[in-house]
């Protein structure tokens, strides 16, 4: 999330998504979002190649956003790698499994990773 792009919160990210959508500048790709005890990963539906991997210890915040715009079930992940200045905001439209379930699974794994016993 970068102040120069006026994205300083998930709400700002959704606002920017709406503006980009109106301008026809949103690029979409079908993919699978997989959550396990180490990471959240994105996998191409057709090739099954991993497109992106977010280690759980880099995810600072996980939030669901329902009915905010034409994208009605958004999972927002705020991620920051060690040594990275400002965190990144990633937004995912959840179609087959609504965002509530995806968020619960992410939160469950994050709580385990960030607990004192993990």
PDB file of N, CA, C and O in Angstrom, residues 69-102:
ATOM      1  N   UNK A  69     -18.425  -3.457  -4.959  1.00  0.00           N
ATOM      2  CA  UNK A  69     -18.501  -2.996  -6.340  1.00  0.00           C
ATOM      3  C   UNK A  69     -18.941  -4.182  -7.187  1.00  0.00           C
ATOM      4  O   UNK A  69     -19.534  -5.115  -6.664  1.00  0.00           O
ATOM      5  N   UNK A  70     -18.625  -4.170  -8.472  1.00  0.00           N
ATOM      6  CA  UNK A  70     -19.017  -5.297  -9.317  1.00  0.00           C
ATOM      7  C   UNK A  70     -18.310  -6.586  -8.898  1.00  0.00           C
ATOM      8  O   UNK A  70     -18.750  -7.672  -9.226  1.00  0.00           O
ATOM      9  N   UNK A  71     -17.248  -6.457  -8.147  1.00  0.00           N
ATOM     10  CA  UNK A  71     -16.578  -7.613  -7.550  1.00  0.00           C
ATOM     11  C   UNK A  71     -17.202  -7.792  -6.169  1.00  0.00           C
ATOM     12  O   UNK A  71     -16.965  -6.995  -5.267  1.00  0.00           O
ATOM     13  N   UNK A  72     -17.997  -8.820  -6.007  1.00  0.00           N
ATOM     14  CA  UNK A  72     -18.847  -8.907  -4.818  1.00  0.00           C
ATOM     15  C   UNK A  72     -18.299  -9.736  -3.668  1.00  0.00           C
ATOM     16  O   UNK A  72     -18.895  -9.809  -2.611  1.00  0.00           O
ATOM     17  N   UNK A  73     -17.153 -10.367  -3.856  1.00  0.00           N
ATOM     18  CA  UNK A  73     -16.609 -11.235  -2.815  1.00  0.00           C
ATOM     19  C   UNK A  73     -15.082 -11.165  -2.871  1.00  0.00           C
ATOM     20  O   UNK A  73     -14.426 -12.022  -3.452  1.00  0.00           O
ATOM     21  N   UNK A  74     -14.518 -10.123  -2.274  1.00  0.00           N
ATOM     22  CA  UNK A  74     -13.090  -9.827  -2.400  1.00  0.00           C
ATOM     23  C   UNK A  74     -12.336 -10.253  -1.138  1.00  0.00           C
ATOM     24  O   UNK A  74     -12.755  -9.956  -0.020  1.00  0.00           O
ATOM     25  N   UNK A  75     -11.226 -10.933  -1.352  1.00  0.00           N
ATOM     26  CA  UNK A  75     -10.285 -11.234  -0.278  1.00  0.00           C
ATOM     27  C   UNK A  75      -9.108 -10.276  -0.435  1.00  0.00           C
ATOM     28  O   UNK A  75      -8.494 -10.213  -1.497  1.00  0.00           O
ATOM     29  N   UNK A  76      -8.824  -9.510   0.608  1.00  0.00           N
ATOM     30  CA  UNK A  76      -7.695  -8.573   0.602  1.00  0.00           C
ATOM     31  C   UNK A  76      -6.594  -9.121   1.496  1.00  0.00           C
ATOM     32  O   UNK A  76      -6.850  -9.487   2.636  1.00  0.00           O
ATOM     33  N   UNK A  77      -5.383  -9.195   0.945  1.00  0.00           N
ATOM     34  CA  UNK A  77      -4.214  -9.597   1.721  1.00  0.00           C
ATOM     35  C   UNK A  77      -3.218  -8.448   1.720  1.00  0.00           C
ATOM     36  O   UNK A  77      -2.872  -7.921   0.662  1.00  0.00           O
ATOM     37  N   UNK A  78      -2.765  -8.060   2.896  1.00  0.00           N
ATOM     38  CA  UNK A  78      -1.723  -7.047   3.024  1.00  0.00           C
ATOM     39  C   UNK A  78      -0.453  -7.806   3.391  1.00  0.00           C
ATOM     40  O   UNK A  78      -0.391  -8.473   4.416  1.00  0.00           O
ATOM     41  N   UNK A  79       0.552  -7.731   2.497  1.00  0.00           N
ATOM     42  CA  UNK A  79       1.776  -8.521   2.655  1.00  0.00           C
ATOM     43  C   UNK A  79       2.999  -7.610   2.683  1.00  0.00           C
ATOM     44  O   UNK A  79       3.060  -6.616   1.964  1.00  0.00           O
ATOM     45  N   UNK A  80       3.973  -8.017   3.497  1.00  0.00           N
ATOM     46  CA  UNK A  80       5.224  -7.262   3.577  1.00  0.00           C
ATOM     47  C   UNK A  80       6.372  -8.235   3.813  1.00  0.00           C
ATOM     48  O   UNK A  80       6.407  -8.929   4.818  1.00  0.00           O
ATOM     49  N   UNK A  81       7.288  -8.267   2.863  1.00  0.00           N
ATOM     50  CA  UNK A  81       8.487  -9.095   2.974  1.00  0.00           C
ATOM     51  C   UNK A  81       9.474  -8.429   3.935  1.00  0.00           C
ATOM     52  O   UNK A  81       9.463  -7.204   4.082  1.00  0.00           O
ATOM     53  N   UNK A  82      10.339  -9.214   4.584  1.00  0.00           N
ATOM     54  CA  UNK A  82      11.367  -8.617   5.443  1.00  0.00           C
ATOM     55  C   UNK A  82      12.216  -7.619   4.638  1.00  0.00           C
ATOM     56  O   UNK A  82      12.602  -7.894   3.505  1.00  0.00           O
ATOM     57  N   UNK A  83      12.452  -6.467   5.202  1.00  0.00           N
ATOM     58  CA  UNK A  83      13.255  -5.450   4.535  1.00  0.00           C
ATOM     59  C   UNK A  83      12.481  -4.592   3.546  1.00  0.00           C
ATOM     60  O   UNK A  83      13.007  -3.617   3.024  1.00  0.00           O
ATOM     61  N   UNK A  84      11.249  -4.945   3.261  1.00  0.00           N
ATOM     62  CA  UNK A  84      10.410  -4.168   2.339  1.00  0.00           C
ATOM     63  C   UNK A  84       9.894  -2.939   3.065  1.00  0.00           C
ATOM     64  O   UNK A  84       9.468  -3.032   4.218  1.00  0.00           O
ATOM     65  N   UNK A  85       9.935  -1.783   2.415  1.00  0.00           N
ATOM     66  CA  UNK A  85       9.503  -0.551   3.060  1.00  0.00           C
ATOM     67  C   UNK A  85       8.027  -0.513   3.378  1.00  0.00           C
ATOM     68  O   UNK A  85       7.629  -0.447   4.536  1.00  0.00           O
ATOM     69  N   UNK A  86       7.199  -0.579   2.366  1.00  0.00           N
ATOM     70  CA  UNK A  86       5.756  -0.474   2.549  1.00  0.00           C
ATOM     71  C   UNK A  86       5.102  -1.783   2.116  1.00  0.00           C
ATOM     72  O   UNK A  86       5.551  -2.415   1.164  1.00  0.00           O
ATOM     73  N   UNK A  87       4.037  -2.176   2.781  1.00  0.00           N
ATOM     74  CA  UNK A  87       3.373  -3.429   2.413  1.00  0.00           C
ATOM     75  C   UNK A  87       2.648  -3.317   1.063  1.00  0.00           C
ATOM     76  O   UNK A  87       2.338  -2.218   0.602  1.00  0.00           O
ATOM     77  N   UNK A  88       2.394  -4.461   0.463  1.00  0.00           N
ATOM     78  CA  UNK A  88       1.630  -4.563  -0.783  1.00  0.00           C
ATOM     79  C   UNK A  88       0.211  -4.995  -0.457  1.00  0.00           C
ATOM     80  O   UNK A  88      -0.003  -5.782   0.468  1.00  0.00           O
ATOM     81  N   UNK A  89      -0.743  -4.509  -1.236  1.00  0.00           N
ATOM     82  CA  UNK A  89      -2.130  -4.914  -1.097  1.00  0.00           C
ATOM     83  C   UNK A  89      -2.496  -5.774  -2.302  1.00  0.00           C
ATOM     84  O   UNK A  89      -2.305  -5.360  -3.443  1.00  0.00           O
ATOM     85  N   UNK A  90      -3.012  -6.970  -2.044  1.00  0.00           N
ATOM     86  CA  UNK A  90      -3.443  -7.886  -3.099  1.00  0.00           C
ATOM     87  C   UNK A  90      -4.930  -8.132  -2.925  1.00  0.00           C
ATOM     88  O   UNK A  90      -5.393  -8.437  -1.816  1.00  0.00           O
ATOM     89  N   UNK A  91      -5.696  -7.976  -4.008  1.00  0.00           N
ATOM     90  CA  UNK A  91      -7.142  -8.162  -3.981  1.00  0.00           C
ATOM     91  C   UNK A  91      -7.522  -9.328  -4.880  1.00  0.00           C
ATOM     92  O   UNK A  91      -7.079  -9.394  -6.024  1.00  0.00           O
ATOM     93  N   UNK A  92      -8.376 -10.213  -4.364  1.00  0.00           N
ATOM     94  CA  UNK A  92      -8.802 -11.393  -5.114  1.00  0.00           C
ATOM     95  C   UNK A  92     -10.313 -11.514  -5.073  1.00  0.00           C
ATOM     96  O   UNK A  92     -10.913 -11.481  -3.991  1.00  0.00           O
ATOM     97  N   UNK A  93     -10.933 -11.651  -6.244  1.00  0.00           N
ATOM     98  CA  UNK A  93     -12.361 -11.914  -6.335  1.00  0.00           C
ATOM     99  C   UNK A  93     -12.562 -13.414  -6.162  1.00  0.00           C
ATOM    100  O   UNK A  93     -11.999 -14.209  -6.917  1.00  0.00           O
ATOM    101  N   UNK A  94     -13.320 -13.798  -5.166  1.00  0.00           N
ATOM    102  CA  UNK A  94     -13.586 -15.216  -4.897  1.00  0.00           C
ATOM    103  C   UNK A  94     -14.925 -15.583  -5.508  1.00  0.00           C
ATOM    104  O   UNK A  94     -15.951 -15.002  -5.141  1.00  0.00           O
ATOM    105  N   UNK A  95     -14.933 -16.538  -6.438  1.00  0.00           N
ATOM    106  CA  UNK A  95     -16.174 -16.872  -7.125  1.00  0.00           C
ATOM    107  C   UNK A  95     -16.777 -18.193  -6.675  1.00  0.00           C
ATOM    108  O   UNK A  95     -17.940 -18.251  -6.336  1.00  0.00           O
ATOM    109  N   UNK A  96     -16.014 -19.257  -6.683  1.00  0.00           N
ATOM    110  CA  UNK A  96     -16.587 -20.556  -6.359  1.00  0.00           C
ATOM    111  C   UNK A  96     -16.814 -20.728  -4.874  1.00  0.00           C
ATOM    112  O   UNK A  96     -17.806 -21.289  -4.441  1.00  0.00           O
ATOM    113  N   UNK A  97     -15.877 -20.279  -4.069  1.00  0.00           N
ATOM    114  CA  UNK A  97     -16.014 -20.306  -2.608  1.00  0.00           C
ATOM    115  C   UNK A  97     -16.029 -18.857  -2.174  1.00  0.00           C
ATOM    116  O   UNK A  97     -15.104 -18.110  -2.454  1.00  0.00           O
ATOM    117  N   UNK A  98     -17.084 -18.448  -1.541  1.00  0.00           N
ATOM    118  CA  UNK A  98     -17.195 -17.052  -1.138  1.00  0.00           C
ATOM    119  C   UNK A  98     -16.084 -16.686  -0.167  1.00  0.00           C
ATOM    120  O   UNK A  98     -15.538 -17.506   0.545  1.00  0.00           O
ATOM    121  N   UNK A  99     -15.772 -15.431  -0.134  1.00  0.00           N
ATOM    122  CA  UNK A  99     -14.611 -14.918   0.569  1.00  0.00           C
ATOM    123  C   UNK A  99     -14.616 -15.236   2.064  1.00  0.00           C
ATOM    124  O   UNK A  99     -13.569 -15.399   2.667  1.00  0.00           O
ATOM    125  N   UNK A 100     -15.758 -15.371   2.681  1.00  0.00           N
ATOM    126  CA  UNK A 100     -15.804 -15.659   4.107  1.00  0.00           C
ATOM    127  C   UNK A 100     -15.051 -16.927   4.460  1.00  0.00           C
ATOM    128  O   UNK A 100     -14.277 -16.965   5.410  1.00  0.00           O
ATOM    129  N   UNK A 101     -15.235 -17.979   3.668  1.00  0.00           N
ATOM    130  CA  UNK A 101     -14.548 -19.241   3.915  1.00  0.00           C
ATOM    131  C   UNK A 101     -13.052 -19.103   3.666  1.00  0.00           C
ATOM    132  O   UNK A 101     -12.236 -19.580   4.451  1.00  0.00           O
ATOM    133  N   UNK A 102     -12.675 -18.430   2.581  1.00  0.00           N
ATOM    134  CA  UNK A 102     -11.248 -18.234   2.278  1.00  0.00           C
ATOM    135  C   UNK A 102     -10.587 -17.426   3.385  1.00  0.00           C
ATOM    136  O   UNK A 102      -9.485 -17.740   3.824  1.00  0.00           O
TER     137      UNK A 102
END
